[in-house]
PDB file of C-alpha atoms and ligand atoms in Angstrom:
ATOM      1  CA  MET M   1       2.566  19.096 -43.842  1.00  0.00           C
ATOM      2  CA  SER M   2       0.750  15.544 -44.480  1.00  0.00           C
ATOM      3  CA  LYS M   3      -2.266  14.923 -42.290  1.00  0.00           C
ATOM      4  CA  ALA M   4      -0.812  12.951 -39.409  1.00  0.00           C
ATOM      5  CA  THR M   5       1.672  15.553 -38.666  1.00  0.00           C
ATOM      6  CA  SER M   6      -0.639  18.429 -38.552  1.00  0.00           C
ATOM      7  CA  ILE M   7      -2.830  16.250 -36.296  1.00  0.00           C
ATOM      8  CA  MET M   8       0.113  15.982 -34.572  1.00  0.00           C
ATOM      9  CA  ALA M   9       0.950  19.757 -34.078  1.00  0.00           C
ATOM     10  CA  LYS M  10      -2.739  20.357 -32.673  1.00  0.00           C
ATOM     11  CA  ASN M  11      -4.115  20.985 -29.095  1.00  0.00           C
ATOM     12  CA  ILE M  12      -7.911  19.796 -29.030  1.00  0.00           C
ATOM     13  CA  SER M  13      -8.580  24.247 -28.791  1.00  0.00           C
ATOM     14  CA  SER M  14      -7.185  24.558 -32.278  1.00  0.00           C
ATOM     15  CA  VAL M  15     -10.224  21.973 -33.695  1.00  0.00           C
ATOM     16  CA  GLY M  16     -12.479  23.337 -31.400  1.00  0.00           C
ATOM     17  CA  GLU M  17     -15.935  21.642 -30.023  1.00  0.00           C
ATOM     18  CA  PHE M  18     -17.197  20.563 -33.470  1.00  0.00           C
ATOM     19  CA  GLY M  19     -13.745  19.332 -35.280  1.00  0.00           C
ATOM     20  CA  PHE M  20     -13.436  18.233 -32.586  1.00  0.00           C
ATOM     21  CA  ILE M  21     -16.111  15.339 -32.665  1.00  0.00           C
ATOM     22  CA  ASP M  22     -15.594  15.198 -36.368  1.00  0.00           C
ATOM     23  CA  LEU M  23     -13.078  13.656 -36.201  1.00  0.00           C
ATOM     24  CA  ILE M  24     -14.031  11.276 -33.334  1.00  0.00           C
ATOM     25  CA  ARG M  25     -17.360   9.975 -35.310  1.00  0.00           C
ATOM     26  CA  LYS M  26     -15.187   9.303 -38.600  1.00  0.00           C
ATOM     27  CA  ARG M  27     -12.839   7.122 -35.814  1.00  0.00           C
ATOM     28  CA  MET M  28     -15.196   5.001 -34.227  1.00  0.00           C
ATOM     29  CA  SER M  29     -17.052   2.639 -34.817  1.00  0.00           C
ATOM     30  CA  THR M  30     -20.225   1.014 -34.619  1.00  0.00           C
ATOM     31  CA  SER M  31     -22.306  -2.391 -34.354  1.00  0.00           C
ATOM     32  CA  GLY M  32     -25.273  -3.128 -37.108  1.00  0.00           C
ATOM     33  CA  SER M  33     -27.921  -2.702 -33.962  1.00  0.00           C
ATOM     34  CA  VAL M  34     -26.675   1.253 -33.801  1.00  0.00           C
ATOM     35  CA  LEU M  35     -29.444   2.958 -36.126  1.00  0.00           C
ATOM     36  CA  LYS M  36     -27.814   6.462 -35.735  1.00  0.00           C
ATOM     37  CA  GLY M  37     -24.778   7.191 -33.322  1.00  0.00           C
ATOM     38  CA  ILE M  38     -22.849  10.053 -32.661  1.00  0.00           C
ATOM     39  CA  GLY M  39     -23.942  13.284 -35.058  1.00  0.00           C
ATOM     40  CA  ASP M  40     -27.605  14.021 -33.149  1.00  0.00           C
ATOM     41  CA  ASP M  41     -29.199  15.239 -30.744  1.00  0.00           C
ATOM     42  CA  ALA M  42     -29.665  11.406 -29.595  1.00  0.00           C
ATOM     43  CA  ALA M  43     -28.440   8.171 -30.357  1.00  0.00           C
ATOM     44  CA  VAL M  44     -30.997   5.838 -31.345  1.00  0.00           C
ATOM     45  CA  VAL M  45     -30.142   1.283 -30.769  1.00  0.00           C
ATOM     46  CA  SER M  46     -31.964  -1.614 -30.708  1.00  0.00           C
ATOM     47  CA  LEU M  47     -32.545  -3.453 -27.422  1.00  0.00           C
ATOM     48  CA  SER M  48     -33.150  -7.288 -27.870  1.00  0.00           C
ATOM     49  CA  PRO M  49     -36.668  -8.461 -27.843  1.00  0.00           C
ATOM     50  CA  GLY M  50     -37.244  -9.724 -23.919  1.00  0.00           C
ATOM     51  CA  LYS M  51     -34.510  -8.231 -21.761  1.00  0.00           C
ATOM     52  CA  LYS M  52     -33.860  -6.463 -19.203  1.00  0.00           C
ATOM     53  CA  MET M  53     -31.269  -3.129 -19.706  1.00  0.00           C
ATOM     54  CA  LEU M  54     -28.740  -2.519 -17.354  1.00  0.00           C
ATOM     55  CA  LEU M  55     -27.334   1.397 -16.407  1.00  0.00           C
ATOM     56  CA  THR M  56     -23.541   2.573 -15.479  1.00  0.00           C
ATOM     57  CA  THR M  57     -21.005   5.368 -15.301  1.00  0.00           C
ATOM     58  CA  ASP M  58     -17.290   5.807 -14.032  1.00  0.00           C
ATOM     59  CA  MET M  59     -15.615   9.221 -14.131  1.00  0.00           C
ATOM     60  CA  LEU M  60     -12.437   8.995 -14.258  1.00  0.00           C
ATOM     61  CA  LEU M  61     -10.486  12.525 -13.089  1.00  0.00           C
ATOM     62  CA  GLU M  62      -6.779  13.202 -13.844  1.00  0.00           C
ATOM     63  CA  GLY M  63      -3.858  13.383 -10.630  1.00  0.00           C
ATOM     64  CA  ALA M  64      -7.291  11.390  -8.858  1.00  0.00           C
ATOM     65  CA  HIS M  65      -7.357   7.964 -11.639  1.00  0.00           C
ATOM     66  CA  PHE M  66      -4.438   8.659 -14.018  1.00  0.00           C
ATOM     67  CA  THR M  67      -2.177  10.936 -14.412  1.00  0.00           C
ATOM     68  CA  LEU M  68      -1.421  12.015 -17.953  1.00  0.00           C
ATOM     69  CA  THR M  69       2.123  10.756 -17.886  1.00  0.00           C
ATOM     70  CA  MET M  70       0.568   7.295 -18.259  1.00  0.00           C
ATOM     71  CA  PRO M  71       0.387   6.094 -21.686  1.00  0.00           C
ATOM     72  CA  PRO M  72      -2.862   7.089 -23.566  1.00  0.00           C
ATOM     73  CA  SER M  73      -3.779   3.915 -24.649  1.00  0.00           C
ATOM     74  CA  GLY M  74      -3.832   2.000 -20.941  1.00  0.00           C
ATOM     75  CA  ILE M  75      -6.201   5.768 -20.051  1.00  0.00           C
ATOM     76  CA  GLY M  76      -8.493   4.811 -22.865  1.00  0.00           C
ATOM     77  CA  HIS M  77      -8.529   1.059 -21.983  1.00  0.00           C
ATOM     78  CA  LYS M  78      -9.264   1.656 -18.498  1.00  0.00           C
ATOM     79  CA  ALA M  79     -12.523   4.235 -18.824  1.00  0.00           C
ATOM     80  CA  MET M  80     -14.273   1.453 -21.528  1.00  0.00           C
ATOM     81  CA  ALA M  81     -13.307  -1.467 -19.382  1.00  0.00           C
ATOM     82  CA  VAL M  82     -13.835  -0.334 -15.755  1.00  0.00           C
ATOM     83  CA  ASN M  83     -17.990  -0.289 -17.010  1.00  0.00           C
ATOM     84  CA  ILE M  84     -17.755  -3.017 -18.932  1.00  0.00           C
ATOM     85  CA  SER M  85     -16.384  -4.867 -15.594  1.00  0.00           C
ATOM     86  CA  ASP M  86     -19.380  -3.560 -13.723  1.00  0.00           C
ATOM     87  CA  ILE M  87     -22.170  -4.768 -16.292  1.00  0.00           C
ATOM     88  CA  ALA M  88     -20.619  -8.204 -16.055  1.00  0.00           C
ATOM     89  CA  ALA M  89     -20.539  -7.703 -12.089  1.00  0.00           C
ATOM     90  CA  MET M  90     -23.987  -8.001 -12.097  1.00  0.00           C
ATOM     91  CA  GLY M  91     -24.303 -10.758 -14.777  1.00  0.00           C
ATOM     92  CA  GLY M  92     -25.095  -9.040 -18.478  1.00  0.00           C
ATOM     93  CA  VAL M  93     -23.563  -8.034 -21.385  1.00  0.00           C
ATOM     94  CA  PRO M  94     -22.560  -4.522 -22.562  1.00  0.00           C
ATOM     95  CA  LYS M  95     -23.393  -3.010 -25.989  1.00  0.00           C
ATOM     96  CA  TYR M  96     -23.492   0.862 -26.395  1.00  0.00           C
ATOM     97  CA  ALA M  97     -21.126   3.435 -24.456  1.00  0.00           C
ATOM     98  CA  LEU M  98     -21.843   7.151 -23.762  1.00  0.00           C
ATOM     99  CA  VAL M  99     -18.304   9.018 -23.618  1.00  0.00           C
ATOM    100  CA  SER M 100     -17.785  12.318 -21.877  1.00  0.00           C
ATOM    101  CA  LEU M 101     -14.934  14.352 -21.675  1.00  0.00           C
ATOM    102  CA  GLY M 102     -13.603  16.948 -19.641  1.00  0.00           C
ATOM    103  CA  ALA M 103     -10.416  18.625 -21.616  1.00  0.00           C
ATOM    104  CA  PRO M 104      -8.034  21.983 -20.401  1.00  0.00           C
ATOM    105  CA  PRO M 105      -7.734  23.065 -24.146  1.00  0.00           C
ATOM    106  CA  ASN M 106      -3.681  23.205 -24.003  1.00  0.00           C
ATOM    107  CA  LEU M 107      -4.682  19.289 -24.697  1.00  0.00           C
ATOM    108  CA  PRO M 108      -2.789  17.956 -27.456  1.00  0.00           C
ATOM    109  CA  LEU M 109      -5.323  16.684 -29.588  1.00  0.00           C
ATOM    110  CA  ASP M 110      -2.966  13.623 -30.292  1.00  0.00           C
ATOM    111  CA  TYR M 111      -3.057  12.755 -26.929  1.00  0.00           C
ATOM    112  CA  LEU M 112      -6.815  12.805 -26.862  1.00  0.00           C
ATOM    113  CA  LEU M 113      -7.272  10.972 -30.462  1.00  0.00           C
ATOM    114  CA  LYS M 114      -5.143   7.998 -28.466  1.00  0.00           C
ATOM    115  CA  ILE M 115      -7.449   8.030 -26.099  1.00  0.00           C
ATOM    116  CA  TYR M 116     -10.216   7.061 -27.882  1.00  0.00           C
ATOM    117  CA  GLN M 117      -8.394   5.112 -30.309  1.00  0.00           C
ATOM    118  CA  ALA M 118      -8.419   3.289 -26.757  1.00  0.00           C
ATOM    119  CA  MET M 119     -11.702   3.250 -26.069  1.00  0.00           C
ATOM    120  CA  ASP M 120     -13.226   2.324 -29.096  1.00  0.00           C
ATOM    121  CA  LYS M 121     -10.634  -0.403 -29.636  1.00  0.00           C
ATOM    122  CA  THR M 122     -11.859  -2.025 -25.839  1.00  0.00           C
ATOM    123  CA  ALA M 123     -15.250  -1.756 -26.779  1.00  0.00           C
ATOM    124  CA  GLN M 124     -14.894  -2.847 -29.866  1.00  0.00           C
ATOM    125  CA  GLN M 125     -12.949  -6.087 -28.011  1.00  0.00           C
ATOM    126  CA  TYR M 126     -16.113  -7.108 -25.889  1.00  0.00           C
ATOM    127  CA  GLY M 127     -19.403  -6.626 -28.406  1.00  0.00           C
ATOM    128  CA  VAL M 128     -19.998  -2.449 -27.412  1.00  0.00           C
ATOM    129  CA  SER M 129     -20.602   0.717 -29.991  1.00  0.00           C
ATOM    130  CA  ILE M 130     -19.388   4.397 -28.359  1.00  0.00           C
ATOM    131  CA  VAL M 131     -22.955   6.138 -29.604  1.00  0.00           C
ATOM    132  CA  GLY M 132     -22.624   9.836 -28.128  1.00  0.00           C
ATOM    133  CA  GLY M 133     -21.168  12.021 -25.539  1.00  0.00           C
ATOM    134  CA  ASP M 134     -20.131  15.467 -24.526  1.00  0.00           C
ATOM    135  CA  THR M 135     -16.714  17.241 -24.502  1.00  0.00           C
ATOM    136  CA  ILE M 136     -16.757  20.081 -22.380  1.00  0.00           C
ATOM    137  CA  LYS M 137     -13.095  22.960 -21.734  1.00  0.00           C
ATOM    138  CA  SER M 138     -11.800  22.300 -17.793  1.00  0.00           C
ATOM    139  CA  SER M 139      -9.249  22.620 -15.628  1.00  0.00           C
ATOM    140  CA  LYS M 140      -7.884  19.020 -15.909  1.00  0.00           C
ATOM    141  CA  LEU M 141      -8.796  16.083 -17.715  1.00  0.00           C
ATOM    142  CA  ILE M 142     -11.926  13.880 -17.311  1.00  0.00           C
ATOM    143  CA  ILE M 143     -13.271  10.924 -18.949  1.00  0.00           C
ATOM    144  CA  ASN M 144     -16.978  10.186 -17.859  1.00  0.00           C
ATOM    145  CA  VAL M 145     -18.871   6.913 -19.853  1.00  0.00           C
ATOM    146  CA  ALA M 146     -21.908   5.369 -18.865  1.00  0.00           C
ATOM    147  CA  MET M 147     -23.104   1.967 -20.306  1.00  0.00           C
ATOM    148  CA  VAL M 148     -26.164   0.119 -21.094  1.00  0.00           C
ATOM    149  CA  GLY M 149     -26.066  -3.314 -20.808  1.00  0.00           C
ATOM    150  CA  GLU M 150     -28.633  -5.910 -21.199  1.00  0.00           C
ATOM    151  CA  ALA M 151     -29.001  -9.042 -19.387  1.00  0.00           C
ATOM    152  CA  ASP M 152     -32.029 -12.059 -18.910  1.00  0.00           C
ATOM    153  CA  GLU M 153     -34.153 -10.983 -15.610  1.00  0.00           C
ATOM    154  CA  GLU M 154     -33.249 -14.954 -14.205  1.00  0.00           C
ATOM    155  CA  LYS M 155     -29.537 -14.178 -14.544  1.00  0.00           C
ATOM    156  CA  ILE M 156     -29.311 -10.687 -13.550  1.00  0.00           C
ATOM    157  CA  VAL M 157     -27.172 -11.208 -10.267  1.00  0.00           C
ATOM    158  CA  TYR M 158     -27.293  -8.430  -7.232  1.00  0.00           C
ATOM    159  CA  ARG M 159     -24.679  -7.898  -4.291  1.00  0.00           C
ATOM    160  CA  SER M 160     -27.791  -8.859  -1.803  1.00  0.00           C
ATOM    161  CA  GLY M 161     -28.359 -12.679  -3.018  1.00  0.00           C
ATOM    162  CA  ALA M 162     -25.784 -14.268  -0.544  1.00  0.00           C
ATOM    163  CA  LYS M 163     -27.007 -17.333   2.344  1.00  0.00           C
ATOM    164  CA  VAL M 164     -25.036 -18.102   5.166  1.00  0.00           C
ATOM    165  CA  GLY M 165     -22.213 -21.563   3.582  1.00  0.00           C
ATOM    166  CA  ASP M 166     -21.672 -20.525   0.639  1.00  0.00           C
ATOM    167  CA  ARG M 167     -18.774 -20.440  -1.055  1.00  0.00           C
ATOM    168  CA  ILE M 168     -17.067 -17.077  -2.185  1.00  0.00           C
ATOM    169  CA  PHE M 169     -15.129 -17.189  -5.231  1.00  0.00           C
ATOM    170  CA  VAL M 170     -12.739 -15.470  -7.029  1.00  0.00           C
ATOM    171  CA  THR M 171     -11.992 -14.736 -10.269  1.00  0.00           C
ATOM    172  CA  GLY M 172      -8.377 -13.861 -10.400  1.00  0.00           C
ATOM    173  CA  ARG M 173      -5.457 -12.945  -8.122  1.00  0.00           C
ATOM    174  CA  LEU M 174      -5.554  -9.844  -6.842  1.00  0.00           C
ATOM    175  CA  GLY M 175      -2.630  -7.122  -5.275  1.00  0.00           C
ATOM    176  CA  SER M 176      -0.967  -3.891  -6.113  1.00  0.00           C
ATOM    177  CA  SER M 177      -2.497  -2.635  -9.549  1.00  0.00           C
ATOM    178  CA  LEU M 178      -2.033   0.687  -9.240  1.00  0.00           C
ATOM    179  CA  LYS M 179       1.851   0.270  -8.377  1.00  0.00           C
ATOM    180  CA  SER M 180       2.612  -2.095 -11.166  1.00  0.00           C
ATOM    181  CA  GLY M 181       0.555  -0.367 -13.784  1.00  0.00           C
ATOM    182  CA  ARG M 182      -2.100  -3.149 -14.176  1.00  0.00           C
ATOM    183  CA  HIS M 183      -5.160  -0.414 -13.883  1.00  0.00           C
ATOM    184  CA  LEU M 184      -4.065   0.191 -17.328  1.00  0.00           C
ATOM    185  CA  THR M 185      -3.985  -3.839 -18.589  1.00  0.00           C
ATOM    186  CA  PHE M 186      -7.053  -5.062 -17.437  1.00  0.00           C
ATOM    187  CA  VAL M 187      -8.997  -8.395 -18.243  1.00  0.00           C
ATOM    188  CA  PRO M 188     -13.087  -7.147 -17.875  1.00  0.00           C
ATOM    189  CA  ARG M 189     -14.099 -10.258 -16.588  1.00  0.00           C
ATOM    190  CA  LEU M 190     -17.278 -10.439 -18.797  1.00  0.00           C
ATOM    191  CA  LYS M 191     -16.614 -14.303 -19.904  1.00  0.00           C
ATOM    192  CA  GLU M 192     -16.082 -16.318 -16.792  1.00  0.00           C
ATOM    193  CA  SER M 193     -18.888 -13.750 -15.948  1.00  0.00           C
ATOM    194  CA  GLN M 194     -21.699 -15.245 -18.743  1.00  0.00           C
ATOM    195  CA  TYR M 195     -19.697 -18.352 -18.021  1.00  0.00           C
ATOM    196  CA  LEU M 196     -20.661 -18.764 -14.965  1.00  0.00           C
ATOM    197  CA  VAL M 197     -24.630 -16.722 -15.277  1.00  0.00           C
ATOM    198  CA  LYS M 198     -24.809 -19.432 -18.190  1.00  0.00           C
ATOM    199  CA  HIS M 199     -23.891 -22.362 -16.148  1.00  0.00           C
ATOM    200  CA  PHE M 200     -24.555 -22.094 -12.258  1.00  0.00           C
ATOM    201  CA  LYS M 201     -26.245 -19.428 -10.179  1.00  0.00           C
ATOM    202  CA  PRO M 202     -24.358 -17.419  -8.522  1.00  0.00           C
ATOM    203  CA  THR M 203     -26.463 -16.140  -5.420  1.00  0.00           C
ATOM    204  CA  ALA M 204     -23.989 -12.640  -4.553  1.00  0.00           C
ATOM    205  CA  MET M 205     -21.939 -10.509  -6.975  1.00  0.00           C
ATOM    206  CA  ILE M 206     -19.178  -7.533  -7.670  1.00  0.00           C
ATOM    207  CA  ASP M 207     -16.248  -6.189  -9.051  1.00  0.00           C
ATOM    208  CA  ILE M 208     -13.231  -5.140  -7.196  1.00  0.00           C
ATOM    209  CA  SER M 209     -12.352  -1.388  -7.399  1.00  0.00           C
ATOM    210  CA  ASP M 210     -12.189  -0.711  -3.730  1.00  0.00           C
ATOM    211  CA  GLY M 211     -10.197  -3.874  -2.621  1.00  0.00           C
ATOM    212  CA  LEU M 212     -11.604  -7.314  -2.053  1.00  0.00           C
ATOM    213  CA  VAL M 213     -12.295  -7.097   2.009  1.00  0.00           C
ATOM    214  CA  GLY M 214     -13.942  -3.170   1.024  1.00  0.00           C
ATOM    215  CA  ASP M 215     -16.210  -5.109  -2.059  1.00  0.00           C
ATOM    216  CA  LEU M 216     -16.999  -8.208   0.208  1.00  0.00           C
ATOM    217  CA  GLY M 217     -18.172  -5.989   2.783  1.00  0.00           C
ATOM    218  CA  HIS M 218     -20.599  -4.320  -0.032  1.00  0.00           C
ATOM    219  CA  ILE M 219     -22.124  -8.327  -0.413  1.00  0.00           C
ATOM    220  CA  LEU M 220     -22.534  -8.592   4.029  1.00  0.00           C
ATOM    221  CA  LYS M 221     -24.184  -5.450   4.191  1.00  0.00           C
ATOM    222  CA  GLU M 222     -26.692  -5.845   1.256  1.00  0.00           C
ATOM    223  CA  SER M 223     -27.008 -10.183   1.391  1.00  0.00           C
ATOM    224  CA  ARG M 224     -26.921  -9.270   6.130  1.00  0.00           C
ATOM    225  CA  VAL M 225     -24.361 -11.971   6.328  1.00  0.00           C
ATOM    226  CA  GLY M 226     -20.937 -12.398   7.483  1.00  0.00           C
ATOM    227  CA  ALA M 227     -18.029 -14.096   5.627  1.00  0.00           C
ATOM    228  CA  VAL M 228     -14.388 -15.974   7.006  1.00  0.00           C
ATOM    229  CA  LEU M 229     -11.813 -16.275   4.788  1.00  0.00           C
ATOM    230  CA  SER M 230      -8.343 -18.170   4.531  1.00  0.00           C
ATOM    231  CA  GLU M 231      -5.722 -16.467   3.859  1.00  0.00           C
ATOM    232  CA  ASP M 232      -3.201 -19.344   1.948  1.00  0.00           C
ATOM    233  CA  ALA M 233      -6.216 -19.414  -0.266  1.00  0.00           C
ATOM    234  CA  ILE M 234      -6.663 -16.152  -1.401  1.00  0.00           C
ATOM    235  CA  PRO M 235      -5.164 -15.345  -4.856  1.00  0.00           C
ATOM    236  CA  ARG M 236      -2.256 -13.042  -5.340  1.00  0.00           C
ATOM    237  CA  TYR M 237       0.684 -11.207  -7.739  1.00  0.00           C
ATOM    238  CA  PRO M 238       4.003 -11.836  -6.483  1.00  0.00           C
ATOM    239  CA  ASP M 239       4.761  -8.289  -6.100  1.00  0.00           C
ATOM    240  CA  ALA M 240       1.370  -8.099  -3.705  1.00  0.00           C
ATOM    241  CA  SER M 241       1.324  -8.811  -0.267  1.00  0.00           C
ATOM    242  CA  LEU M 242      -1.940 -10.624   1.396  1.00  0.00           C
ATOM    243  CA  LYS M 243      -2.346  -6.652   2.900  1.00  0.00           C
ATOM    244  CA  ASN M 244      -2.514  -5.637  -0.732  1.00  0.00           C
ATOM    245  CA  ALA M 245      -3.762  -7.995  -1.814  1.00  0.00           C
ATOM    246  CA  LEU M 246      -7.489  -7.496   1.151  1.00  0.00           C
ATOM    247  CA  TYR M 247      -6.975  -3.834   0.474  1.00  0.00           C
ATOM    248  CA  ASP M 248      -5.295  -2.727  -2.824  1.00  0.00           C
ATOM    249  CA  GLY M 249      -8.264  -2.498  -4.703  1.00  0.00           C
ATOM    250  CA  GLU M 250      -8.967  -2.088  -8.546  1.00  0.00           C
ATOM    251  CA  ASP M 251      -8.167  -5.342  -9.288  1.00  0.00           C
ATOM    252  CA  PHE M 252     -11.967  -5.780 -11.741  1.00  0.00           C
ATOM    253  CA  GLU M 253     -11.506  -9.142 -10.680  1.00  0.00           C
ATOM    254  CA  LEU M 254     -15.458 -10.570  -9.186  1.00  0.00           C
ATOM    255  CA  ILE M 255     -16.119 -11.824  -5.976  1.00  0.00           C
ATOM    256  CA  PHE M 256     -18.763 -14.381  -6.737  1.00  0.00           C
ATOM    257  CA  THR M 257     -21.165 -16.391  -4.747  1.00  0.00           C
ATOM    258  CA  VAL M 258     -22.689 -20.036  -5.108  1.00  0.00           C
ATOM    259  CA  PRO M 259     -24.290 -22.483  -2.663  1.00  0.00           C
ATOM    260  CA  PHE M 260     -21.902 -25.016  -1.709  1.00  0.00           C
ATOM    261  CA  LYS M 261     -23.309 -28.386  -3.950  1.00  0.00           C
ATOM    262  CA  GLN M 262     -22.579 -24.992  -6.751  1.00  0.00           C
ATOM    263  CA  ALA M 263     -18.817 -25.511  -5.474  1.00  0.00           C
ATOM    264  CA  GLU M 264     -18.035 -28.719  -6.110  1.00  0.00           C
ATOM    265  CA  LYS M 265     -18.824 -28.799  -9.186  1.00  0.00           C
ATOM    266  CA  LEU M 266     -17.247 -25.504 -10.166  1.00  0.00           C
ATOM    267  CA  LYS M 267     -14.250 -27.531  -8.417  1.00  0.00           C
ATOM    268  CA  ARG M 268     -14.897 -30.311 -10.009  1.00  0.00           C
ATOM    269  CA  ILE M 269     -15.468 -30.065 -13.560  1.00  0.00           C
ATOM    270  CA  LYS M 270     -13.206 -28.686 -16.488  1.00  0.00           C
ATOM    271  CA  MET M 271     -13.827 -25.479 -17.336  1.00  0.00           C
ATOM    272  CA  PRO M 272     -12.228 -22.653 -19.338  1.00  0.00           C
ATOM    273  CA  PHE M 273     -11.096 -20.605 -16.480  1.00  0.00           C
ATOM    274  CA  ARG M 274      -9.685 -20.667 -13.170  1.00  0.00           C
ATOM    275  CA  PHE M 275     -12.186 -19.724  -9.951  1.00  0.00           C
ATOM    276  CA  TYR M 276     -10.437 -19.185  -6.723  1.00  0.00           C
ATOM    277  CA  GLU M 277     -12.424 -20.417  -3.804  1.00  0.00           C
ATOM    278  CA  ILE M 278     -11.206 -17.988  -0.688  1.00  0.00           C
ATOM    279  CA  GLY M 279     -14.325 -18.714   1.538  1.00  0.00           C
ATOM    280  CA  GLU M 280     -17.504 -18.686   3.151  1.00  0.00           C
ATOM    281  CA  ILE M 281     -20.446 -17.128   4.200  1.00  0.00           C
ATOM    282  CA  THR M 282     -21.505 -17.311   7.663  1.00  0.00           C
ATOM    283  CA  ASP M 283     -24.070 -16.074  10.284  1.00  0.00           C
ATOM    284  CA  GLN M 284     -22.340 -12.374  11.629  1.00  0.00           C
ATOM    285  CA  GLU M 285     -23.692  -9.631   9.833  1.00  0.00           C
ATOM    286  CA  ARG M 286     -20.701  -7.393   8.642  1.00  0.00           C
ATOM    287  CA  GLN M 287     -18.142  -9.329  10.143  1.00  0.00           C
ATOM    288  CA  CYS M 288     -15.733  -9.960   8.387  1.00  0.00           C
ATOM    289  CA  SER M 289     -12.598 -12.614   9.148  1.00  0.00           C
ATOM    290  CA  ILE M 290      -9.577 -14.272   7.825  1.00  0.00           C
ATOM    291  CA  VAL M 291      -8.547 -17.645   9.021  1.00  0.00           C
ATOM    292  CA  GLY M 292      -4.424 -17.107   9.102  1.00  0.00           C
ATOM    293  CA  LYS M 293      -1.722 -19.878   7.528  1.00  0.00           C
ATOM    294  CA  ASP M 294      -0.906 -20.422  11.535  1.00  0.00           C
ATOM    295  CA  GLY M 295      -4.987 -21.525  11.099  1.00  0.00           C
ATOM    296  CA  VAL M 296      -5.291 -18.807  13.610  1.00  0.00           C
ATOM    297  CA  ARG M 297      -8.539 -16.701  13.042  1.00  0.00           C
ATOM    298  CA  GLN M 298      -8.939 -13.386  12.967  1.00  0.00           C
ATOM    299  CA  LYS M 299     -10.971 -10.400  12.785  1.00  0.00           C
ATOM    300  CA  ILE M 300     -10.108  -7.568   9.650  1.00  0.00           C
ATOM    301  CA  THR M 301     -11.762  -4.121   9.497  1.00  0.00           C
ATOM    302  CA  VAL M 302     -14.594  -4.600   6.335  1.00  0.00           C
ATOM    303  CA  LYS M 303     -13.239  -0.802   4.513  1.00  0.00           C
ATOM    304  CA  GLY M 304     -12.334   0.000   1.311  1.00  0.00           C
ATOM    305  CA  TYR M 305     -11.379   2.851  -0.487  1.00  0.00           C
ATOM    306  CA  THR M 306     -13.588   5.735  -0.092  1.00  0.00           C
ATOM    307  CA  HIS M 307     -13.404   8.628  -2.366  1.00  0.00           C
ATOM    308  CA  PHE M 308     -14.388  11.725   0.923  1.00  0.00           C
TER     309      PHE M 308
HETATM  310 MG1  LIG K 401     -18.410  -1.776  -9.036  1.00  0.00          MG
END
C-alpha cells in the first residue's frame, strides 16, 4: 500500500494524538521569524520592534458554522481567513496562528489533513505561520484558531472612533454568503485594510461577520453615534436581496468610516481597490435608518446574528 492510500484508509484514532501531531508538523510551513514551531511546550517567535501585538480567536463548530458535507478545503480556508479578517479589521498584519481541534475519533484522517492543508495554504498566502495548537477527542468537529498579529500603534483602528459627519464605506458586495457558499471562499480584506491605514485615516473599522446592520451597530454603540444608509448605494450580489445584504452576515467585508474630506479623496483618486460609500454617521446615538429608492427615510432595527 502506498503512503497516500494508507492515509486515505485511516481515521484519526488509528494514528493517535501524537501520530496526528507528527503528520501535521511535517506538513505545516513556517516563516523565518518562527524560532520554534510545533514540537515543544510552547512556540517561540520574534515580534517586530516597536509594534503592538494584536490577539484574536475564532471557533468553528460542526453543525453551527459548517457541516461535514462541505469541502474540507473550504472549512480550512474559512477557519484561518476569519481570523485574518479580524486582524485586518484592526488595521494590523497577521503573523502567527495556533490551531486547536476537537475531532470525533472515527473522522477520516484524510479529511482532517485536507482541512490542515487548506489552513496552511491560506495562512501562507497572508504571511501567517501555524506554530502550534491542541487536539482533543470530541463528539463533533470543532476548529479553533487563535491568531497573533501586529500593528503600529497609530495605525490601529478601533470601533469607537466614528464621528458625526464621517462617511461609511464597505470593501465589497454583500448578502447570501452562506446560501451561495461564498463564506467558504471569501477573501479576507488584508490588502485593502493595509492600503487604507497607510494612505488614509479610518476613524472606525469592523469586519462583517454578523451582518452589515449588526456589525455597523457595534461601531454605532462604541462610537456613540448613529447612521443613515442609502439603499441604492449598498453593493450586493445578484443573488442577494436588500434584506440579505443588510442582515445575512458572514460576508467578511470591512465596514469603515472616514471624515468627509478623506471620503472625497477616497472617491477621487485612482486606487487598486473598489470601496463603496453607503452612508453617513449621524448624532442620533445607536439609531440607524435607510433612505429607500423612493427617497423615503425609514428606521431599521440594529440587530445582527447572535449565538444565544
Ligand atoms: Mg470581527
